[in-house]
Amino acid sequence: MNSLRRRLIILLVASIIGVVGLATTVAIKVLGGPSPELIMGPVARQVQFMVQLVPGHVPGTGDAPLTVRDSPADGLEDRKHTRVLNDILRRDGLDLHAIVSHKPGSPGMVASVALPDMRWLIVDVPDFDPPRDVWLVLAGWITLIALGATAVSVYFTSVLVRPLEMLEAAVSKIGSDGLLAQLPEEGSAEVRATAHALNQLSSRLRAAMESRMRLVAAAGHDLRTPMTRMRLRAEFLDEERDKWLHDLDELDRIADSAIRLVREEVNQDAVEPLDLEKMVRDIEAEMVSLGHAVSIGPLDKVSVRAGALGLRRALRNLIVNAATHGKACTIALAATDRRAVLTISDNGPGIPPDLINKAFEPFFRVDPGRQQFIPGAGLGLAIAKEIIERYGGTVTLENRRGGGLAQTVVFKAV
């Protein structure tokens, strides 16, 4: 019942069936036949005349086509019509007693009038009730209206909620760059207006993103010229020369990392099935050759869909982060529930719980004083997260119970 579509359908169907039900009630009242007073009035007049024609009651009428029996007609007595008929007969001054009963096995009623000679005059009562099959027709009519109302409600509800569905579809297709997919501006006026507004929003977001990326790239690029001049001047310094060069190296790394982060958002390689187990082994061999303490744990054979260069860069950043800050790390890969789960566990001090959610922010450092004992600009995790989420994966950090940090990457297996 939480769905707007379902609630609208139920509202429309209930409204239409309610109106039809009211009209049907009126129709039943009309089709139900006249009241007993209207039926029994003419019958009383007919009885009055027919009693006078009973053989022996009026001379010369012995051959009249009348039905006279020694007992009342068979069938179940209708008390209401019997009472009404007797009241009319008494009101007309006839000292007669009548019994109205339903004909057994056939529609209609019959009136049995007691005669003075202990016989009964049988008089047919006109059948003003609607035909018996009219109720089947009425039931079919109501069923047809209910089905038609449901179909019409479903269609018009779909039309009404189409802008909302378009909005939901557009939001669900937001890419890793935070931009909306272009929507076709066609359909009803409301749908076109919604699509146009979403496309305008997407254009503005794209312009803002591109402006931000140009700003970061330009800043990183422009920093290199003054840093180069400062490096040349530092060569002529005798005192604190190493400190100057160390600070310049840090600025250079920050500029390069910022430019790489922008490039990751702009340059996206083709998505294809990749053998994740083979990629992990290749990266481990590369890290070992560079002197990092990296080891391999259990590795399952599993493939994922991603860009080869981007995913390799992201995993390298995570492994380098674990090997440098965590002293040493172990890589494990498991295939469970159609998912590829890569875990990188290190032996370092971990991250304080109140800071672990900020670890993926650009230029994040655990040390609030931003003292740098290990080279790096603090963008490795941010770049890795950007790449992994672009390909539909997730990356999380968790402190291990026995000490150290566990980086977990999850992809949908193919």
Short mmCIF file of C-alpha atoms in Angstrom, two decimals:
data_model
loop_
_atom_site.label_atom_id
_atom_site.label_comp_id
_atom_site.label_asym_id
_atom_site.label_seq_id
_atom_site.Cartn_x
_atom_site.Cartn_y
_atom_site.Cartn_z
CA MET A 1 0.00 0.00 0.00
CA ASN A 2 3.05 2.32 0.14
CA SER A 3 3.19 2.52 -3.66
CA LEU A 4 1.58 5.67 -5.09
CA ARG A 5 0.60 3.73 -8.21
CA ARG A 6 -1.19 1.05 -6.16
CA ARG A 7 -3.02 3.61 -4.04
CA LEU A 8 -4.19 5.55 -7.10
CA ILE A 9 -5.44 2.36 -8.76
CA ILE A 10 -7.36 1.33 -5.65
CA LEU A 11 -8.84 4.84 -5.31
CA LEU A 12 -10.00 4.97 -8.93
CA VAL A 13 -11.39 1.42 -8.92
CA ALA A 14 -13.22 2.01 -5.62
CA SER A 15 -14.69 5.28 -6.92
CA ILE A 16 -15.92 3.79 -10.18
CA ILE A 17 -17.33 0.66 -8.57
CA GLY A 18 -18.98 2.79 -5.88
CA VAL A 19 -20.81 4.87 -8.50
CA VAL A 20 -21.75 1.75 -10.44
CA GLY A 21 -22.94 0.08 -7.23
CA LEU A 22 -25.19 3.05 -6.46
CA ALA A 23 -26.63 2.97 -9.96
CA THR A 24 -27.09 -0.79 -9.67
CA THR A 25 -29.01 -0.39 -6.42
CA VAL A 26 -31.39 2.00 -8.13
CA ALA A 27 -31.72 -0.42 -11.03
CA ILE A 28 -32.52 -3.28 -8.66
CA LYS A 29 -35.23 -1.17 -7.07
CA VAL A 30 -36.69 -0.48 -10.48
CA LEU A 31 -36.30 -4.03 -11.76
CA GLY A 32 -37.58 -5.59 -8.56
CA GLY A 33 -41.19 -5.30 -9.70
CA PRO A 34 -44.12 -3.27 -8.34
CA SER A 35 -45.28 -3.36 -4.73
CA PRO A 36 -47.84 -5.98 -3.55
CA GLU A 37 -50.55 -3.27 -3.36
CA LEU A 38 -50.20 -2.53 -7.07
CA ILE A 39 -50.28 -6.21 -7.99
CA MET A 40 -53.11 -7.33 -5.71
CA GLY A 41 -55.49 -4.47 -6.62
CA PRO A 42 -56.28 -5.77 -10.12
CA VAL A 43 -56.29 -9.36 -8.77
CA ALA A 44 -59.00 -8.41 -6.24
CA ARG A 45 -61.12 -6.94 -9.02
CA GLN A 46 -60.59 -10.10 -11.05
CA VAL A 47 -61.62 -12.29 -8.10
CA GLN A 48 -64.79 -10.23 -7.60
CA PHE A 49 -65.88 -10.82 -11.17
CA MET A 50 -64.80 -14.44 -11.32
CA VAL A 51 -66.66 -15.39 -8.14
CA GLN A 52 -69.84 -14.27 -9.82
CA LEU A 53 -69.10 -16.63 -12.72
CA VAL A 54 -68.57 -19.73 -10.61
CA PRO A 55 -71.08 -22.46 -11.66
CA GLY A 56 -74.08 -22.39 -9.36
CA HIS A 57 -73.39 -18.85 -8.17
CA VAL A 58 -74.92 -17.07 -11.13
CA PRO A 59 -77.60 -18.78 -13.32
CA GLY A 60 -76.49 -19.63 -16.82
CA THR A 61 -72.77 -19.57 -16.14
CA GLY A 62 -72.16 -23.27 -15.69
CA ASP A 63 -69.90 -23.48 -18.73
CA ALA A 64 -67.63 -20.58 -17.77
CA PRO A 65 -63.90 -21.45 -18.16
CA LEU A 66 -63.07 -21.19 -14.47
CA THR A 67 -60.76 -23.35 -12.34
CA VAL A 68 -62.50 -24.59 -9.21
CA ARG A 69 -60.90 -27.16 -6.91
CA ASP A 70 -61.69 -28.86 -3.65
CA SER A 71 -58.42 -27.61 -2.09
CA PRO A 72 -56.17 -24.57 -2.42
CA ALA A 73 -53.47 -24.51 -5.05
CA ASP A 74 -50.19 -26.18 -4.20
CA GLY A 75 -47.12 -24.15 -3.40
CA LEU A 76 -45.56 -22.11 -0.63
CA GLU A 77 -47.81 -19.36 0.71
CA ASP A 78 -46.66 -15.76 0.27
CA ARG A 79 -47.89 -14.17 3.50
CA LYS A 80 -47.30 -10.60 2.43
CA HIS A 81 -49.28 -10.84 -0.79
CA THR A 82 -51.97 -12.92 0.99
CA ARG A 83 -52.44 -10.23 3.61
CA VAL A 84 -52.62 -7.44 1.03
CA LEU A 85 -55.16 -9.33 -1.12
CA ASN A 86 -57.47 -10.10 1.84
CA ASP A 87 -57.31 -6.47 2.98
CA ILE A 88 -58.37 -5.27 -0.46
CA LEU A 89 -61.19 -7.83 -0.65
CA ARG A 90 -62.57 -6.77 2.73
CA ARG A 91 -62.24 -3.12 1.81
CA ASP A 92 -64.31 -3.80 -1.31
CA GLY A 93 -67.04 -5.46 0.78
CA LEU A 94 -66.35 -9.09 -0.19
CA ASP A 95 -66.54 -11.66 2.58
CA LEU A 96 -63.93 -13.91 1.01
CA HIS A 97 -60.69 -15.48 2.21
CA ALA A 98 -57.79 -15.89 -0.24
CA ILE A 99 -54.39 -17.53 -0.09
CA VAL A 100 -51.59 -16.38 -2.41
CA SER A 101 -48.91 -18.99 -3.06
CA HIS A 102 -45.96 -19.45 -5.37
CA LYS A 103 -46.36 -21.92 -8.19
CA PRO A 104 -44.22 -24.99 -7.51
CA GLY A 105 -41.54 -25.53 -10.12
CA SER A 106 -42.36 -22.44 -12.17
CA PRO A 107 -42.25 -18.67 -11.79
CA GLY A 108 -45.26 -16.64 -10.79
CA MET A 109 -47.97 -16.85 -8.14
CA VAL A 110 -51.55 -18.06 -7.88
CA ALA A 111 -54.45 -16.95 -5.64
CA SER A 112 -56.79 -19.54 -4.07
CA VAL A 113 -60.16 -18.00 -3.05
CA ALA A 114 -62.43 -19.90 -0.63
CA LEU A 115 -66.05 -20.17 -1.94
CA PRO A 116 -69.16 -20.57 0.23
CA ASP A 117 -69.60 -24.18 -0.97
CA MET A 118 -66.18 -25.20 0.48
CA ARG A 119 -64.53 -25.15 -2.89
CA TRP A 120 -61.59 -23.00 -3.97
CA LEU A 121 -61.43 -20.69 -6.98
CA ILE A 122 -57.97 -20.65 -8.52
CA VAL A 123 -56.88 -17.31 -10.03
CA ASP A 124 -53.52 -16.68 -11.67
CA VAL A 125 -51.66 -13.62 -10.39
CA PRO A 126 -49.96 -11.61 -13.13
CA ASP A 127 -46.18 -12.01 -12.93
CA PHE A 128 -44.63 -8.56 -12.92
CA ASP A 129 -41.20 -9.72 -11.69
CA PRO A 130 -38.27 -9.23 -14.05
CA PRO A 131 -37.10 -12.22 -16.08
CA ARG A 132 -34.95 -14.60 -14.06
CA ASP A 133 -31.94 -14.27 -16.37
CA VAL A 134 -31.86 -10.48 -15.91
CA TRP A 135 -29.92 -10.98 -12.68
CA LEU A 136 -27.26 -12.93 -14.55
CA VAL A 137 -27.08 -10.16 -17.11
CA LEU A 138 -26.84 -7.59 -14.30
CA ALA A 139 -24.05 -9.55 -12.60
CA GLY A 140 -22.16 -9.81 -15.87
CA TRP A 141 -22.62 -6.10 -16.44
CA ILE A 142 -21.21 -5.23 -13.03
CA THR A 143 -18.28 -7.60 -13.56
CA LEU A 144 -17.55 -6.06 -16.95
CA ILE A 145 -17.63 -2.56 -15.47
CA ALA A 146 -15.32 -3.59 -12.63
CA LEU A 147 -12.81 -5.09 -15.08
CA GLY A 148 -13.04 -2.06 -17.34
CA ALA A 149 -12.62 0.29 -14.39
CA THR A 150 -9.52 -1.60 -13.31
CA ALA A 151 -7.98 -1.43 -16.79
CA VAL A 152 -8.75 2.27 -17.15
CA SER A 153 -7.41 2.98 -13.65
CA VAL A 154 -4.17 1.13 -14.35
CA TYR A 155 -3.65 3.03 -17.61
CA PHE A 156 -4.37 6.51 -16.29
CA THR A 157 -2.42 5.85 -13.11
CA SER A 158 0.58 4.92 -15.25
CA VAL A 159 0.18 8.20 -17.12
CA LEU A 160 -0.07 10.16 -13.86
CA VAL A 161 3.01 8.61 -12.23
CA ARG A 162 5.14 8.56 -15.39
CA PRO A 163 7.03 11.75 -14.42
CA LEU A 164 7.80 10.21 -11.04
CA GLU A 165 8.99 7.01 -12.71
CA MET A 166 11.17 9.08 -15.03
CA LEU A 167 12.66 10.88 -12.04
CA GLU A 168 13.31 7.57 -10.27
CA ALA A 169 14.91 6.07 -13.39
CA ALA A 170 17.08 9.14 -13.91
CA VAL A 171 18.32 9.12 -10.32
CA SER A 172 19.03 5.38 -10.45
CA LYS A 173 21.21 5.90 -13.55
CA ILE A 174 23.45 8.52 -11.98
CA GLY A 175 26.97 7.49 -12.81
CA SER A 176 30.07 7.59 -10.70
CA ASP A 177 30.67 11.12 -11.98
CA GLY A 178 27.42 12.24 -10.32
CA LEU A 179 25.75 13.19 -13.60
CA LEU A 180 22.25 12.28 -14.82
CA ALA A 181 21.71 10.42 -18.06
CA GLN A 182 20.16 12.41 -20.92
CA LEU A 183 16.39 11.81 -21.12
CA PRO A 184 14.22 11.97 -24.27
CA GLU A 185 11.89 14.97 -24.14
CA GLU A 186 8.77 13.34 -25.57
CA GLY A 187 5.30 12.31 -24.41
CA SER A 188 2.71 14.37 -22.58
CA ALA A 189 3.33 17.97 -21.54
CA GLU A 190 4.09 16.97 -17.96
CA VAL A 191 6.51 14.25 -19.04
CA ARG A 192 8.28 16.61 -21.44
CA ALA A 193 8.55 19.28 -18.74
CA THR A 194 10.00 16.79 -16.26
CA ALA A 195 12.51 15.46 -18.79
CA HIS A 196 13.52 19.00 -19.78
CA ALA A 197 14.06 20.01 -16.15
CA LEU A 198 16.17 16.91 -15.47
CA ASN A 199 18.25 17.49 -18.61
CA GLN A 200 18.86 21.10 -17.56
CA LEU A 201 19.91 19.91 -14.11
CA SER A 202 22.28 17.40 -15.69
CA SER A 203 23.81 20.08 -17.91
CA ARG A 204 24.39 22.39 -14.96
CA LEU A 205 25.92 19.59 -12.93
CA ARG A 206 28.18 18.66 -15.82
CA ALA A 207 29.31 22.27 -16.21
CA ALA A 208 30.00 22.52 -12.48
CA MET A 209 31.95 19.24 -12.44
CA GLU A 210 34.02 20.23 -15.46
CA SER A 211 34.72 23.63 -13.92
CA ARG A 212 35.86 21.99 -10.69
CA MET A 213 38.10 19.55 -12.54
CA ARG A 214 39.63 22.33 -14.66
CA LEU A 215 40.27 24.34 -11.51
CA VAL A 216 42.04 21.46 -9.75
CA ALA A 217 44.02 20.50 -12.85
CA ALA A 218 45.02 24.10 -13.51
CA ALA A 219 46.04 24.63 -9.90
CA GLY A 220 48.12 21.47 -9.87
CA HIS A 221 49.74 22.38 -13.17
CA ASP A 222 50.44 26.00 -12.24
CA LEU A 223 52.04 24.95 -8.95
CA ARG A 224 54.84 23.21 -10.82
CA THR A 225 56.38 26.41 -12.23
CA PRO A 226 56.93 28.22 -8.90
CA MET A 227 57.99 24.93 -7.31
CA THR A 228 60.62 24.47 -10.02
CA ARG A 229 61.99 27.98 -9.40
CA MET A 230 62.00 27.37 -5.65
CA ARG A 231 63.85 24.08 -6.18
CA LEU A 232 66.52 25.85 -8.23
CA ARG A 233 66.94 28.52 -5.60
CA ALA A 234 67.11 25.94 -2.85
CA GLU A 235 70.15 24.45 -4.55
CA PHE A 236 72.07 27.63 -3.65
CA LEU A 237 71.07 27.55 0.00
CA ASP A 238 73.53 26.28 2.50
CA GLU A 239 71.32 26.24 5.59
CA GLU A 240 68.15 24.10 5.80
CA ARG A 241 68.57 23.05 2.19
CA ASP A 242 67.22 19.52 2.86
CA LYS A 243 64.11 20.86 4.59
CA TRP A 244 63.36 23.12 1.62
CA LEU A 245 63.74 20.24 -0.80
CA HIS A 246 61.59 17.98 1.39
CA ASP A 247 58.76 20.51 1.45
CA LEU A 248 59.02 21.01 -2.29
CA ASP A 249 58.82 17.25 -2.85
CA GLU A 250 55.65 17.13 -0.77
CA LEU A 251 54.10 19.97 -2.79
CA ASP A 252 55.06 18.18 -5.99
CA ARG A 253 53.37 14.96 -4.82
CA ILE A 254 50.21 16.86 -3.86
CA ALA A 255 50.04 18.51 -7.27
CA ASP A 256 50.63 15.23 -9.09
CA SER A 257 48.01 13.42 -6.99
CA ALA A 258 45.43 16.14 -7.62
CA ILE A 259 46.03 15.93 -11.35
CA ARG A 260 45.73 12.11 -11.25
CA LEU A 261 42.46 12.36 -9.32
CA VAL A 262 41.00 14.65 -11.99
CA ARG A 263 42.23 12.36 -14.75
CA GLU A 264 40.55 9.39 -13.10
CA GLU A 265 37.23 11.22 -13.26
CA VAL A 266 37.69 12.21 -16.91
CA ASN A 267 39.58 9.32 -18.49
CA GLN A 268 37.63 6.08 -18.17
CA ASP A 269 38.87 2.95 -19.88
CA ALA A 270 36.57 0.37 -21.48
CA VAL A 271 34.71 -2.03 -19.20
CA GLU A 272 35.40 -5.72 -19.87
CA PRO A 273 35.50 -9.05 -18.00
CA LEU A 274 38.74 -9.31 -16.02
CA ASP A 275 40.38 -12.25 -14.28
CA LEU A 276 40.68 -10.74 -10.80
CA GLU A 277 42.75 -13.63 -9.42
CA LYS A 278 45.40 -13.17 -12.13
CA MET A 279 45.44 -9.40 -11.65
CA VAL A 280 46.01 -9.79 -7.90
CA ARG A 281 48.95 -12.15 -8.51
CA ASP A 282 50.50 -9.73 -11.01
CA ILE A 283 50.17 -6.77 -8.60
CA GLU A 284 51.63 -8.83 -5.74
CA ALA A 285 54.66 -9.72 -7.84
CA GLU A 286 55.11 -6.07 -8.79
CA MET A 287 54.85 -4.92 -5.16
CA VAL A 288 57.36 -7.51 -3.98
CA SER A 289 59.80 -6.40 -6.69
CA LEU A 290 59.49 -2.84 -5.38
CA GLY A 291 60.37 -3.97 -1.87
CA HIS A 292 56.89 -3.98 -0.26
CA ALA A 293 56.04 -6.69 2.26
CA VAL A 294 53.06 -8.19 0.42
CA SER A 295 51.91 -11.80 0.66
CA ILE A 296 49.06 -13.77 -0.89
CA GLY A 297 46.44 -15.72 1.03
CA PRO A 298 43.68 -17.95 -0.41
CA LEU A 299 42.66 -16.78 -3.91
CA ASP A 300 39.52 -18.03 -5.64
CA LYS A 301 39.16 -17.99 -9.41
CA VAL A 302 36.66 -15.21 -10.17
CA SER A 303 36.06 -12.60 -12.87
CA VAL A 304 34.56 -9.10 -12.65
CA ARG A 305 33.57 -6.40 -15.14
CA ALA A 306 35.77 -3.31 -14.92
CA GLY A 307 38.41 -1.28 -16.73
CA ALA A 308 41.78 -3.01 -16.65
CA LEU A 309 43.99 0.05 -16.14
CA GLY A 310 41.66 1.75 -13.67
CA LEU A 311 41.08 -1.32 -11.50
CA ARG A 312 44.78 -2.15 -11.44
CA ARG A 313 45.57 1.40 -10.34
CA ALA A 314 42.94 1.26 -7.59
CA LEU A 315 44.14 -2.08 -6.21
CA ARG A 316 47.76 -0.90 -6.33
CA ASN A 317 46.83 2.16 -4.27
CA LEU A 318 45.08 0.03 -1.66
CA ILE A 319 47.92 -2.48 -1.44
CA VAL A 320 50.60 0.23 -1.27
CA ASN A 321 48.58 1.96 1.47
CA ALA A 322 48.43 -1.29 3.47
CA ALA A 323 52.07 -2.21 2.87
CA THR A 324 53.44 1.20 3.85
CA HIS A 325 51.16 2.28 6.70
CA GLY A 326 50.51 -1.26 7.91
CA LYS A 327 54.14 -2.47 7.64
CA ALA A 328 53.00 -5.62 5.78
CA CYS A 329 49.79 -6.91 4.21
CA THR A 330 48.09 -10.10 3.05
CA ILE A 331 45.70 -10.32 0.09
CA ALA A 332 42.81 -12.81 -0.01
CA LEU A 333 40.14 -13.28 -2.70
CA ALA A 334 36.89 -15.19 -2.18
CA ALA A 335 33.95 -15.87 -4.50
CA THR A 336 30.69 -16.06 -2.51
CA ASP A 337 27.05 -15.51 -3.50
CA ARG A 338 28.02 -14.39 -7.02
CA ARG A 339 30.29 -11.76 -5.54
CA ALA A 340 34.04 -11.26 -5.60
CA VAL A 341 35.33 -10.22 -2.16
CA LEU A 342 38.94 -8.98 -2.03
CA THR A 343 40.39 -8.41 1.44
CA ILE A 344 43.67 -6.61 2.10
CA SER A 345 44.73 -7.05 5.73
CA ASP A 346 47.71 -5.26 7.24
CA ASN A 347 49.55 -5.34 10.58
CA GLY A 348 49.54 -1.61 11.29
CA PRO A 349 47.94 0.41 14.08
CA GLY A 350 44.65 0.84 12.20
CA ILE A 351 42.56 4.01 12.13
CA PRO A 352 40.74 5.54 15.13
CA PRO A 353 37.03 4.64 14.93
CA ASP A 354 35.96 8.29 14.87
CA LEU A 355 38.14 8.93 11.80
CA ILE A 356 37.59 5.75 9.79
CA ASN A 357 34.64 7.24 7.86
CA LYS A 358 36.87 10.14 6.73
CA ALA A 359 39.66 7.96 5.38
CA PHE A 360 38.46 8.28 1.77
CA GLU A 361 38.39 12.07 1.83
CA PRO A 362 41.09 13.79 -0.25
CA PHE A 363 44.29 14.68 1.62
CA PHE A 364 43.16 12.72 4.69
CA ARG A 365 45.78 12.00 7.32
CA VAL A 366 45.30 10.20 10.61
CA ASP A 367 47.74 12.58 12.31
CA PRO A 368 45.83 15.84 12.94
CA GLY A 369 49.11 17.74 12.81
CA ARG A 370 49.59 16.43 9.24
CA GLN A 371 53.13 15.41 10.06
CA GLN A 372 54.37 13.31 7.20
CA PHE A 373 56.60 10.38 8.03
CA ILE A 374 55.65 8.36 4.93
CA PRO A 375 55.71 9.92 1.44
CA GLY A 376 52.27 10.56 -0.04
CA ALA A 377 49.70 13.26 -0.63
CA GLY A 378 46.73 11.53 1.00
CA LEU A 379 44.84 10.93 -2.24
CA GLY A 380 45.52 7.22 -2.76
CA LEU A 381 42.36 5.99 -1.03
CA ALA A 382 40.24 8.73 -2.62
CA ILE A 383 41.42 7.73 -6.11
CA ALA A 384 40.88 4.01 -5.36
CA LYS A 385 37.35 4.65 -4.11
CA GLU A 386 36.52 6.76 -7.19
CA ILE A 387 37.64 3.97 -9.53
CA ILE A 388 36.03 1.07 -7.67
CA GLU A 389 32.64 2.76 -7.35
CA ARG A 390 32.76 3.73 -11.02
CA TYR A 391 32.70 0.05 -11.91
CA GLY A 392 29.86 -0.79 -9.50
CA GLY A 393 31.99 -2.04 -6.62
CA THR A 394 32.35 -0.97 -3.01
CA VAL A 395 35.33 -0.50 -0.72
CA THR A 396 35.15 -0.39 3.08
CA LEU A 397 37.65 -0.09 5.93
CA GLU A 398 37.46 -1.92 9.23
CA ASN A 399 39.83 -2.26 12.15
CA ARG A 400 40.75 -5.89 12.80
CA ARG A 401 40.25 -7.35 16.24
CA GLY A 402 43.79 -8.61 16.46
CA GLY A 403 45.20 -5.28 15.28
CA GLY A 404 45.67 -3.76 11.88
CA LEU A 405 43.28 -2.58 9.18
CA ALA A 406 41.22 -4.62 6.72
CA GLN A 407 40.34 -3.07 3.33
CA THR A 408 37.47 -4.97 1.69
CA VAL A 409 36.59 -4.57 -1.99
CA VAL A 410 33.37 -6.19 -3.26
CA PHE A 411 32.39 -6.62 -6.93
CA LYS A 412 29.62 -8.51 -8.65
CA ALA A 413 31.12 -11.64 -10.16
CA VAL A 414 30.58 -12.56 -13.81
#
